[in-house]
Coordinates of C-alpha atoms in Angstrom, one line a residue:
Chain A
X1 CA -2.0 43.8 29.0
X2 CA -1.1 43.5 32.7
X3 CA -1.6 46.7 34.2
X4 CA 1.2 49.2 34.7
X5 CA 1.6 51.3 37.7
X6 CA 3.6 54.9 36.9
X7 CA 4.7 57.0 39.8
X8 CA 5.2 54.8 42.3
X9 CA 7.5 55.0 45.3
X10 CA 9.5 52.5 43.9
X11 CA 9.8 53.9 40.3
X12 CA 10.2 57.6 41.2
X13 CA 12.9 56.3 44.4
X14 CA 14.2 53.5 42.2
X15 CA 15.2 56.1 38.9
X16 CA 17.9 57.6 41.6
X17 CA 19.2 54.2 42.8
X18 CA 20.5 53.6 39.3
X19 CA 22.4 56.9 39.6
X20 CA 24.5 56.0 42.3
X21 CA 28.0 56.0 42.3
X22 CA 27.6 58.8 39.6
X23 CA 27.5 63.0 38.7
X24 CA 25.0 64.9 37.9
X25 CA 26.3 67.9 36.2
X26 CA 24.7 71.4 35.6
X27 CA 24.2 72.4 32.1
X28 CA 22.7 75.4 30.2
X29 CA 23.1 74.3 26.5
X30 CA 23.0 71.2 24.2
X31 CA 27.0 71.8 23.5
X32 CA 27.6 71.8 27.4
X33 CA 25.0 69.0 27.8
X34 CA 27.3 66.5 25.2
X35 CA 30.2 67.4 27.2
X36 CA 28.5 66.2 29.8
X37 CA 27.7 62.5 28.5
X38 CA 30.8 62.5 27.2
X39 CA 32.5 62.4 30.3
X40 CA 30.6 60.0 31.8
X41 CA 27.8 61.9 33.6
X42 CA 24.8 60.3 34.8
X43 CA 22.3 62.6 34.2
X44 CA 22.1 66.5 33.5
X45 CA 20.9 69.6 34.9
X46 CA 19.4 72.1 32.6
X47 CA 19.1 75.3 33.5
X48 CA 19.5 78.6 32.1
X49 CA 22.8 80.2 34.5
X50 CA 24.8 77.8 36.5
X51 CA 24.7 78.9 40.4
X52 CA 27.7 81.0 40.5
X53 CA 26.1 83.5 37.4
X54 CA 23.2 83.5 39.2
X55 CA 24.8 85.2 42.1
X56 CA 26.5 87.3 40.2
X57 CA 23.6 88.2 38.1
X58 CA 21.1 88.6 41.4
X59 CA 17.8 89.5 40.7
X60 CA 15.1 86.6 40.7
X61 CA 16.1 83.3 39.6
X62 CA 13.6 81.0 37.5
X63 CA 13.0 77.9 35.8
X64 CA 14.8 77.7 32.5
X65 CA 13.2 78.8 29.2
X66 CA 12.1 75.5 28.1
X67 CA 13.6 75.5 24.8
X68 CA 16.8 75.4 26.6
X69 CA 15.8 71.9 28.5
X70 CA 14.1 70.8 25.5
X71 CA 17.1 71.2 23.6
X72 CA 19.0 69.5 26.6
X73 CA 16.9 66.9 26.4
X74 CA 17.0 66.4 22.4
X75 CA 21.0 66.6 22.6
X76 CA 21.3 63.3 25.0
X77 CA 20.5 60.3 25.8
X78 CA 21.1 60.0 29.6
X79 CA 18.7 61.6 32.1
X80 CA 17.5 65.3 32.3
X81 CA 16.9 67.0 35.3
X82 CA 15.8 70.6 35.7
X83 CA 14.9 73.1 38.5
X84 CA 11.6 74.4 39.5
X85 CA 11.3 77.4 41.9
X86 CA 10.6 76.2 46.1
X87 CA 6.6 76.1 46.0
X88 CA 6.2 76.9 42.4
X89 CA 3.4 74.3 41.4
X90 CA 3.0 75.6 38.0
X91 CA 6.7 75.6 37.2
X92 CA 7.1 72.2 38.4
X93 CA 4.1 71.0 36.5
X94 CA 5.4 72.5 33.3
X95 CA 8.6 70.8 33.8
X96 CA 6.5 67.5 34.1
X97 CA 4.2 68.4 31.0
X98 CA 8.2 68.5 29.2
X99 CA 8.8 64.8 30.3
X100 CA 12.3 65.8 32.2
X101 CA 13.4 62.8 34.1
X102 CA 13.6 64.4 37.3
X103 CA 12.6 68.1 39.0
X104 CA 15.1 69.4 41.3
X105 CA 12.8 71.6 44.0
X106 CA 15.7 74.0 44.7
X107 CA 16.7 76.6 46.7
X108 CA 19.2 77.8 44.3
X109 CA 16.1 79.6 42.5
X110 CA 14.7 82.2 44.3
X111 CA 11.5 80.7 45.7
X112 CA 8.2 81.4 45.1
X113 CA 6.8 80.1 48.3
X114 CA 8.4 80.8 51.5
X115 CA 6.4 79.2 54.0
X116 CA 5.7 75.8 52.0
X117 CA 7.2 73.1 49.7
X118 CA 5.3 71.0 46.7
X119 CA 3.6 67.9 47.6
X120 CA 5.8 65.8 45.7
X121 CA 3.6 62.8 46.1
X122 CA 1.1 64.2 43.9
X123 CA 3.5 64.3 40.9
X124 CA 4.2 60.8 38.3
X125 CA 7.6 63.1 38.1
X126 CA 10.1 62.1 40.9
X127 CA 11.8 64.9 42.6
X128 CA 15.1 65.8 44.6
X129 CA 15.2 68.3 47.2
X130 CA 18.4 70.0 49.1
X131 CA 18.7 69.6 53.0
X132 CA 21.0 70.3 55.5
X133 CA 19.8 68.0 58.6
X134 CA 17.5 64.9 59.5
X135 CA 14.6 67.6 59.7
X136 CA 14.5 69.0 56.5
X137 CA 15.2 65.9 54.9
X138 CA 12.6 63.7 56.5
X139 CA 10.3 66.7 55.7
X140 CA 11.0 66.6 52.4
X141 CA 10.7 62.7 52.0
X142 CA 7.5 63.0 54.0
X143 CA 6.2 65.8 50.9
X144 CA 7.5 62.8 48.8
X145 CA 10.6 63.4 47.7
X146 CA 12.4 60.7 46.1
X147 CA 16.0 61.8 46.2
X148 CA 18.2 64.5 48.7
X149 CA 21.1 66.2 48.2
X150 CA 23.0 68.3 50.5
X151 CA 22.3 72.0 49.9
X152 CA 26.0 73.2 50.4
X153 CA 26.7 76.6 49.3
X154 CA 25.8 76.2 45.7
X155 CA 28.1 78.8 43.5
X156 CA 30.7 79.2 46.1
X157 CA 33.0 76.3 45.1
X158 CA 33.5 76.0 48.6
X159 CA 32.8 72.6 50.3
X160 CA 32.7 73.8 53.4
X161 CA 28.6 74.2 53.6
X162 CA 28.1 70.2 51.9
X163 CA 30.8 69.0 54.4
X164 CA 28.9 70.4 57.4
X165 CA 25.2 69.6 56.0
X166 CA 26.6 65.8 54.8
X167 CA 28.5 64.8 58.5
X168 CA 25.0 66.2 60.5
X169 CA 22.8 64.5 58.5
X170 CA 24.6 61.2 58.8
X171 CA 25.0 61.9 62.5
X172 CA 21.6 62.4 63.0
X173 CA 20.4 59.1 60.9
X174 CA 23.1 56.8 63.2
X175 CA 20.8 58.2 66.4
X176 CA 17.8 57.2 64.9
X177 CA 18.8 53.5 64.0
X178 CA 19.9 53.1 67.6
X179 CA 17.1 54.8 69.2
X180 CA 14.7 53.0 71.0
X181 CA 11.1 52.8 69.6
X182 CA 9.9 54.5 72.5
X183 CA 12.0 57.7 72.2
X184 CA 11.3 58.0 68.5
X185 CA 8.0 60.1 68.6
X186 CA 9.4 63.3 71.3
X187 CA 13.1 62.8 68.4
X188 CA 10.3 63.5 65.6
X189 CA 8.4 66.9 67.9
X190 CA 12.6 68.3 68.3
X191 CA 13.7 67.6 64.6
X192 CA 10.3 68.6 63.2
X193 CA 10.1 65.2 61.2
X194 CA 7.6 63.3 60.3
X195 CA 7.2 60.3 63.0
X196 CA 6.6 58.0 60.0
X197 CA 9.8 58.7 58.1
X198 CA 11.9 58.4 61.2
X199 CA 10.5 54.6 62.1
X200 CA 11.1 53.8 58.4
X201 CA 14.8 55.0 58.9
X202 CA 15.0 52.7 61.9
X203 CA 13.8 49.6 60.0
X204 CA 15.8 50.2 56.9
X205 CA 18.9 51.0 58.9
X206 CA 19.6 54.3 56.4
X207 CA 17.8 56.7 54.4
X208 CA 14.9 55.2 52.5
X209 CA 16.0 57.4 49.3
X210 CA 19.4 58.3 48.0
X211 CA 21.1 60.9 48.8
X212 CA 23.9 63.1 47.1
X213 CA 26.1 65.4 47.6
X214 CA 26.1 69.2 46.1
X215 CA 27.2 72.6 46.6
X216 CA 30.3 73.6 46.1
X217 CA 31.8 70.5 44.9
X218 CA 35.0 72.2 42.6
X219 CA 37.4 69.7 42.1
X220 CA 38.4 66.0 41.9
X221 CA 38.9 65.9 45.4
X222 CA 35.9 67.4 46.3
X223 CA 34.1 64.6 44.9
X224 CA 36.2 62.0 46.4
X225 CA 35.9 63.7 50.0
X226 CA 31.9 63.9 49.5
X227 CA 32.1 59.8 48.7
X228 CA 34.2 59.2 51.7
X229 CA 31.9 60.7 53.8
X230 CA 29.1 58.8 53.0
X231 CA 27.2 60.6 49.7
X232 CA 25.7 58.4 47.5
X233 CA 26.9 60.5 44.6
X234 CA 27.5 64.3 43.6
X235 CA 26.1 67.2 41.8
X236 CA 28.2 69.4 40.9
X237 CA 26.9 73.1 39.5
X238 CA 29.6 75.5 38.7
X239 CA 32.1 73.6 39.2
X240 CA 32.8 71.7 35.7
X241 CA 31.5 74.7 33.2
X242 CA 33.4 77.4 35.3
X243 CA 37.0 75.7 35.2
X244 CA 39.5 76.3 33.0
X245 CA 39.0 72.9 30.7
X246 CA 35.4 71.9 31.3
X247 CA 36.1 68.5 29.5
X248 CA 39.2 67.0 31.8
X249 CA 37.5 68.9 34.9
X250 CA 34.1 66.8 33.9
X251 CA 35.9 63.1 32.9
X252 CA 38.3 63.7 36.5
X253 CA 35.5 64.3 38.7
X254 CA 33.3 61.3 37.0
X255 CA 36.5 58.9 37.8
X256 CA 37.2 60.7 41.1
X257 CA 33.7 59.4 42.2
X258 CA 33.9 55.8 41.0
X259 CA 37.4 55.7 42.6
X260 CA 37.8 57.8 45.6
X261 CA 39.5 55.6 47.8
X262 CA 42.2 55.2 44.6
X263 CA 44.3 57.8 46.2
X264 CA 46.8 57.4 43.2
X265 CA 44.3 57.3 40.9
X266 CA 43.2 60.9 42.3
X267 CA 46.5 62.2 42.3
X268 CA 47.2 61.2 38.6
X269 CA 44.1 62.3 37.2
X270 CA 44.3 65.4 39.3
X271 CA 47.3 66.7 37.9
X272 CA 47.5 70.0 35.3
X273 CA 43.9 70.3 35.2
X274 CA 44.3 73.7 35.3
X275 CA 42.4 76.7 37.8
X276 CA 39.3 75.5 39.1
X277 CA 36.7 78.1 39.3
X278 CA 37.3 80.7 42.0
X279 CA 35.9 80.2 45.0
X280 CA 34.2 82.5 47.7
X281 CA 34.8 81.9 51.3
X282 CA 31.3 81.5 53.2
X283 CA 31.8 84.1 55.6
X284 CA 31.9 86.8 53.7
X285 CA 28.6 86.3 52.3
X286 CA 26.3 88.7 53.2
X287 CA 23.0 86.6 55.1
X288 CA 20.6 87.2 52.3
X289 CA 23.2 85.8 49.9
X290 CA 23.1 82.5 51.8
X291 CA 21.1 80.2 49.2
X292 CA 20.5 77.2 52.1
X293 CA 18.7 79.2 54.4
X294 CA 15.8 79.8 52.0
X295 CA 12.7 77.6 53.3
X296 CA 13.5 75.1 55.8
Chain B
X1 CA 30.4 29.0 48.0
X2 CA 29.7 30.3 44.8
X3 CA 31.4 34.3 44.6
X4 CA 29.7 36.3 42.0
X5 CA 31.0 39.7 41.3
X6 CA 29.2 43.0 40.8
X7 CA 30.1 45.6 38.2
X8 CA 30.4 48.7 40.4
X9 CA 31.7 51.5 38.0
X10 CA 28.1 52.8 39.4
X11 CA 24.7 52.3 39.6
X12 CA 22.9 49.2 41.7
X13 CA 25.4 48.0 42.9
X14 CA 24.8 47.6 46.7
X15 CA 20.8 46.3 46.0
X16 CA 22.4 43.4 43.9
X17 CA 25.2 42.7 46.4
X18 CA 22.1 41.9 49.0
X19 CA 20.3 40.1 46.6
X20 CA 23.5 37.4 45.8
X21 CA 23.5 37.1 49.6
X22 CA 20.5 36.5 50.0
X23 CA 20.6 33.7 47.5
X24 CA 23.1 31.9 48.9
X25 CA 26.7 33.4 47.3
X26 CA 29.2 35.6 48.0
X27 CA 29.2 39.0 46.7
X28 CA 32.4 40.6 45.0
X29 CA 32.2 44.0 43.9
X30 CA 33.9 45.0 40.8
X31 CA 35.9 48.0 40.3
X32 CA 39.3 47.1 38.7
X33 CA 40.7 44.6 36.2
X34 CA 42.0 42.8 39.7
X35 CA 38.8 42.1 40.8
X36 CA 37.9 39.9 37.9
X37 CA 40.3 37.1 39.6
X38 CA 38.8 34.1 40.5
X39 CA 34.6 35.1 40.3
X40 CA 32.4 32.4 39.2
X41 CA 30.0 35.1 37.4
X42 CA 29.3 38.6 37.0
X43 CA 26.0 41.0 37.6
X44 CA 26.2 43.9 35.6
X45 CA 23.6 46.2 37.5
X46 CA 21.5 48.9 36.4
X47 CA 22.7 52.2 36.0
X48 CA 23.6 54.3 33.1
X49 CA 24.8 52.4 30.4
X50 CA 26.7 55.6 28.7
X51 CA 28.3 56.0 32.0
X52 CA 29.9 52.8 32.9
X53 CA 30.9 52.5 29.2
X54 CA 32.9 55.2 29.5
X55 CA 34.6 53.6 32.1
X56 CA 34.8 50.3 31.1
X57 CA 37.0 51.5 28.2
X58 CA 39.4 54.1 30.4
X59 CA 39.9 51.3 32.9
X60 CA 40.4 49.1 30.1
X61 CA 37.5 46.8 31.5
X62 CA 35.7 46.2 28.5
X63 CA 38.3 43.1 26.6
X64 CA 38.9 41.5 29.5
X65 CA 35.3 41.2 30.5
X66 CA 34.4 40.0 26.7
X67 CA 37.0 37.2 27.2
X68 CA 35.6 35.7 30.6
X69 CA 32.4 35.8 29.2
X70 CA 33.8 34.0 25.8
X71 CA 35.4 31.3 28.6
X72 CA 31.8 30.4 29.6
X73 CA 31.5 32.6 33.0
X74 CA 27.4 32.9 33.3
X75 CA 26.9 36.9 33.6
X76 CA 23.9 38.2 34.2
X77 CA 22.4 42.1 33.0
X78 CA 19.7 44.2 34.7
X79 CA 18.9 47.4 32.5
X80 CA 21.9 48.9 31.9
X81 CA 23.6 45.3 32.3
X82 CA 21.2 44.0 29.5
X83 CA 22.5 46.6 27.2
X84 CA 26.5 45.7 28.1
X85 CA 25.6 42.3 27.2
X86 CA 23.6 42.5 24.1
X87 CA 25.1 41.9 20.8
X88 CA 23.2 44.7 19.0
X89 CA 21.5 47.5 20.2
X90 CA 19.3 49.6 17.9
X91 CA 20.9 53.1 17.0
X92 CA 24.4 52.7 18.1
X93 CA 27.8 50.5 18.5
X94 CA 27.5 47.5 20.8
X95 CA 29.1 46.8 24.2
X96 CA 30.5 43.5 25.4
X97 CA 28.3 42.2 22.6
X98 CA 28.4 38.5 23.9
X99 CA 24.1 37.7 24.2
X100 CA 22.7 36.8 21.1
X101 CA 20.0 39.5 21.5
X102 CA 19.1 43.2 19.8
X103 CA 18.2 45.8 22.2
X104 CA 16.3 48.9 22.1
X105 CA 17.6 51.6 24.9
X106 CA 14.6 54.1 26.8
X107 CA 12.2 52.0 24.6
X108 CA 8.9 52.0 26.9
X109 CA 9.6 56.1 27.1
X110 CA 11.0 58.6 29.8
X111 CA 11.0 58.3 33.3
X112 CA 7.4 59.7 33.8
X113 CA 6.5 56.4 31.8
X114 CA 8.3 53.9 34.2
X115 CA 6.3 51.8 36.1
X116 CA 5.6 48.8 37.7
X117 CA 3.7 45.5 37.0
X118 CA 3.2 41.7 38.3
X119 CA 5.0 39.6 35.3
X120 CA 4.6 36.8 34.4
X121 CA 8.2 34.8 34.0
X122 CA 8.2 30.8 32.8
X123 CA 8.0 28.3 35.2
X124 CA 8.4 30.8 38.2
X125 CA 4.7 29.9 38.9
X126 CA 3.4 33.3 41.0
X127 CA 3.8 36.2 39.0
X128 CA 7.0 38.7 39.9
X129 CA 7.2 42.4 40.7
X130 CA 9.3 43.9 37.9
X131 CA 10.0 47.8 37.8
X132 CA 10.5 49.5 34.3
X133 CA 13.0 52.1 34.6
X134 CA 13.3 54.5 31.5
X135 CA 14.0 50.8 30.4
X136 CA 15.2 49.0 27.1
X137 CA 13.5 46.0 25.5
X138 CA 15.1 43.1 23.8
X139 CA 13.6 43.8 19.8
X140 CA 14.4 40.4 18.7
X141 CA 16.8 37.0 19.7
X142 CA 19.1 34.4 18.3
X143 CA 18.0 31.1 17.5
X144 CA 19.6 30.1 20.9
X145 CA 17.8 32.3 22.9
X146 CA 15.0 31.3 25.3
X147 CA 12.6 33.7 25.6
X148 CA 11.5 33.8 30.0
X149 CA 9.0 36.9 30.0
X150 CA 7.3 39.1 27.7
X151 CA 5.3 42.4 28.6
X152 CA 3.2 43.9 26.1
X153 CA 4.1 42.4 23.3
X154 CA 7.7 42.8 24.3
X155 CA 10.7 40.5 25.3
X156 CA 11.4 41.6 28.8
X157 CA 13.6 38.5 30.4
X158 CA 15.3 36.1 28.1
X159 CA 18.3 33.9 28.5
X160 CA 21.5 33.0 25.8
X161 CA 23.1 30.2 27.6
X162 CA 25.1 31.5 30.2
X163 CA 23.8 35.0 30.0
X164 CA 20.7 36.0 31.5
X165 CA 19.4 39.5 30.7
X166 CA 16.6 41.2 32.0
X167 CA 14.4 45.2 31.4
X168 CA 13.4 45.4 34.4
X169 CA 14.9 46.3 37.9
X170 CA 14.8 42.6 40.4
X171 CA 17.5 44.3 42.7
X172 CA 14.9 47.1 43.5
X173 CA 12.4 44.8 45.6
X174 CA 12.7 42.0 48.2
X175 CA 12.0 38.8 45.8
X176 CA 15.1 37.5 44.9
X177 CA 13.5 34.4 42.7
X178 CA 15.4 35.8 39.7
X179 CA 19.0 35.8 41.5
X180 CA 18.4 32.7 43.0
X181 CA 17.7 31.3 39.3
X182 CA 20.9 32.9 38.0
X183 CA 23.0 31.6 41.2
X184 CA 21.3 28.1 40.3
X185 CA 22.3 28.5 36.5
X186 CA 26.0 29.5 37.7
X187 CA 26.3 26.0 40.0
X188 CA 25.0 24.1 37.2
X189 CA 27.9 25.8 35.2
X190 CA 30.8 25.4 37.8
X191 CA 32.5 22.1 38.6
X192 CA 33.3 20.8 41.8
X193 CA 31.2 23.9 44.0
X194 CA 28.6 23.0 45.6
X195 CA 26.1 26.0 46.5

């Protein structure tokens, strides 16, 4: 047999190309999980409260039991992510041991490391990470990370924070492709990126991994908005299992992606869906409370 | 020139739209039952195939596809496109069901089983870099079929006349041998264009 190569760049970076264009939604059940894939998700999320009952709840926030992913896994047949604690080798492994398709390295966990992030490169598992500028994200594709998303204010429903975190990013990967190959070294000392991720962003002319959108995403419109801007696809946490209707909220917001520039589309499909779940303005969160500034 | 559309409900798309460039055509992409006007052929890309399913059928894509391919308009299936196309696939109801093959979905495991190999693929001469991406196989062909690349035992590339149909991932690396093939296959197929 020709020999097979697992864990490569291209198979771990690849896995996200072929969710483009698509949502990945949060799940803490099987039941939740067929909704899901019902609607049209591309992959799912499994975890054991969705980011909104995990502020409410406080406390320290873990990986899942894994008989809830395994059950997630068992109840679909499209792709199952699940969170492991910032730093948290062990967790991580674990989640690899389980055969989950992808790790999600996230800040919406309380982490267990606050100085340093898994080498990613060491893993078959591919991994996403949440950023909110070129810096952390070239940091994180430099640890090998194979997908970003923004970090946004996850359990806010408030798009504020992905918004922000989405148009800087962007921003900052137009400078690079126009930079000069002379000024890209002092670019890499002020972001605090890796000088080698930065000159593969100037060949490619974009990101060399995909990168979505999440936190906060609440409605149809959010989604669309996120597209517009430039996200290769969405997340979205709260938002679907904390509506009113979790089914129509889940099947709009997968159409709302494929079609955001359908503005009548978005308007038909956005109509009596019902309350969205309520959302918390950013400013009156309390600094500790702010789930993006943990580990940078 | 030749213009070949690309499925983009989601998934690939933008790798595959290169890749026609590159070999010669013009790239449409695919999002509406308007779109369908006046293509020479159709990629369906890789992606989920649960997913565009779903929205094949609310955007009432699904028929209308079936009936260009019934016409005689080559398509072509990475992945998720293989298992659109396929006539059977193992454990559940069928697609566009127009390629005379059976296919198996997430049949070489999870994605920490994915990987990457040099295949070989009939009469392409130096082997080709195909990634395997929590990929189906094709189980077993028509009478019609000719089988273009095996891995492991398995059917891995095969064509059905005008429908080419492939496991593994071409759009995700820089050789675009297979495209090229398919945009040759499409000229062959279209009067009066020259590519």
């Amino acid at each position: 047999m020709t020999k097979q190569f697992t864990g490569t760049d291209r198979v771990k970076r690849g896995m996200a190309e072929m969710q483009k264009g698509g949502v990945i939604m949060d799940v803490v059940n099987a039941e939740q999980a067929r909704i899901a894939e019902a609607a049209g998700a591309v992959a799912v999320m499994a975890l054991e409260r969705v980011p909104s009952d995990i502020r409410a709840a406080g406390g320290v926030a873990r990986m899942a039991d894994p008989r809830i992913t395994e059950e997630v896994m068992q109840a679909v047949t499209i792709p199952v992510m699940a969170k492991a604690r910032i730093g948290h080798i062990s967790e991580a492994r674990m989640l690899e041991a389980m055969g989950v398709d992808y790790i999600d390295e996230s800040e919406v966990l309380t982490p267990a490391d606050e100085e340093f992030h898994l080498i990613k490169s060491d893993f078959t598992v591919p991994f996403v990470c949440g950023n909110k500028d070129l810096g952390e994200a070239a940091r994180r594709i430099g640890e090998g990370a194979s997908m970003l998303r923004t970090k946004g204010e996850p359990g806010t429903g408030n798009i504020v924070e992905a918004v922000r975190h989405l148009r800087k990013l962007n921003a900052q990967v137009r400078k690079i492709i126009h930079m000069n190959d002379d000024e890209l070294m002092t670019e890499a000392k002020n972001l605090g990126a890796p000088y080698h991720v930065l000159l593969e962003i100037k060949h490619l002319g974009r990101l060399p991994v995909v990168n979505f959108a999440a936190g906060g995403i609440a409605t149809p419109a959010d989604a669309a908005l996120m597209m517009e801007l430039g996200a290769d696809g969405v997340f979205v946490g709260s938002g679907i299992f904390k509506s009113d209707n979790p089914e129509r909220f889940a099947r709009a917001i997968v159409e709302a992606t494929t079609h955001y520039q359908d503005y009548k589309l978005l308007v038909e499909i956005s109509k009596d869906l019902g309350v969205p779940m309520k959302g918390i303005e950013i400013g009156r969160l309390e600094a500790s409370d702010r789930m993006q500034d943990r580990v940078l | 020139m030749l213009r070949i559309g690309v499925l983009a409900l989601q998934g690939a798309v933008r790798e595959h739209v290169l890749s026609i460039e590159e070999s010669g055509a013009t790239a449409v992409q695919v999002k509406r039952l308007e779109d369908l006007e006046g293509l020479d052929a159709l990629v369906l890309p890789g992606g989920e195939s649960t997913t565009m399913r779903k929205l094949l059928d609310r955007y009432e894509l699904l028929e209308p596809i079936r009936k260009l391919a019934e016409e005689g308009i080559p398509m072509f299936g990475t992945c998720a496109g293989l298992i659109l196309l396929a006539r059977n696939v193992v454990g559940q109801e069928s697609h566009l069901g127009v390629m005379d093959v059976t296919v198996e979905r997430n049949s070489f495991g999870r994605q920490v089983d994915s990987f990457e190999i040099d295949l070989y693929i009939v009469g392409f001469g130096e082997s080709f870099p195909a990634v395997f991406i929590r990929a189906p196989h094709i189980v077993e062909v028509g009478k019609s079929v000719e089988v273009l690349a095996k891995h492991d035992g398995r059917i891995v590339l095969a064509r059905d006349g005008n429908f080419l149909g492939c496991s593994f991932h071409p759009e995700l690396t820089e050789d675009h041998r297979l495209m090229r093939y398919f945009v040759k296959l499409v000229s062959e197929t279209t009067p009066g264009v020259v590519s």
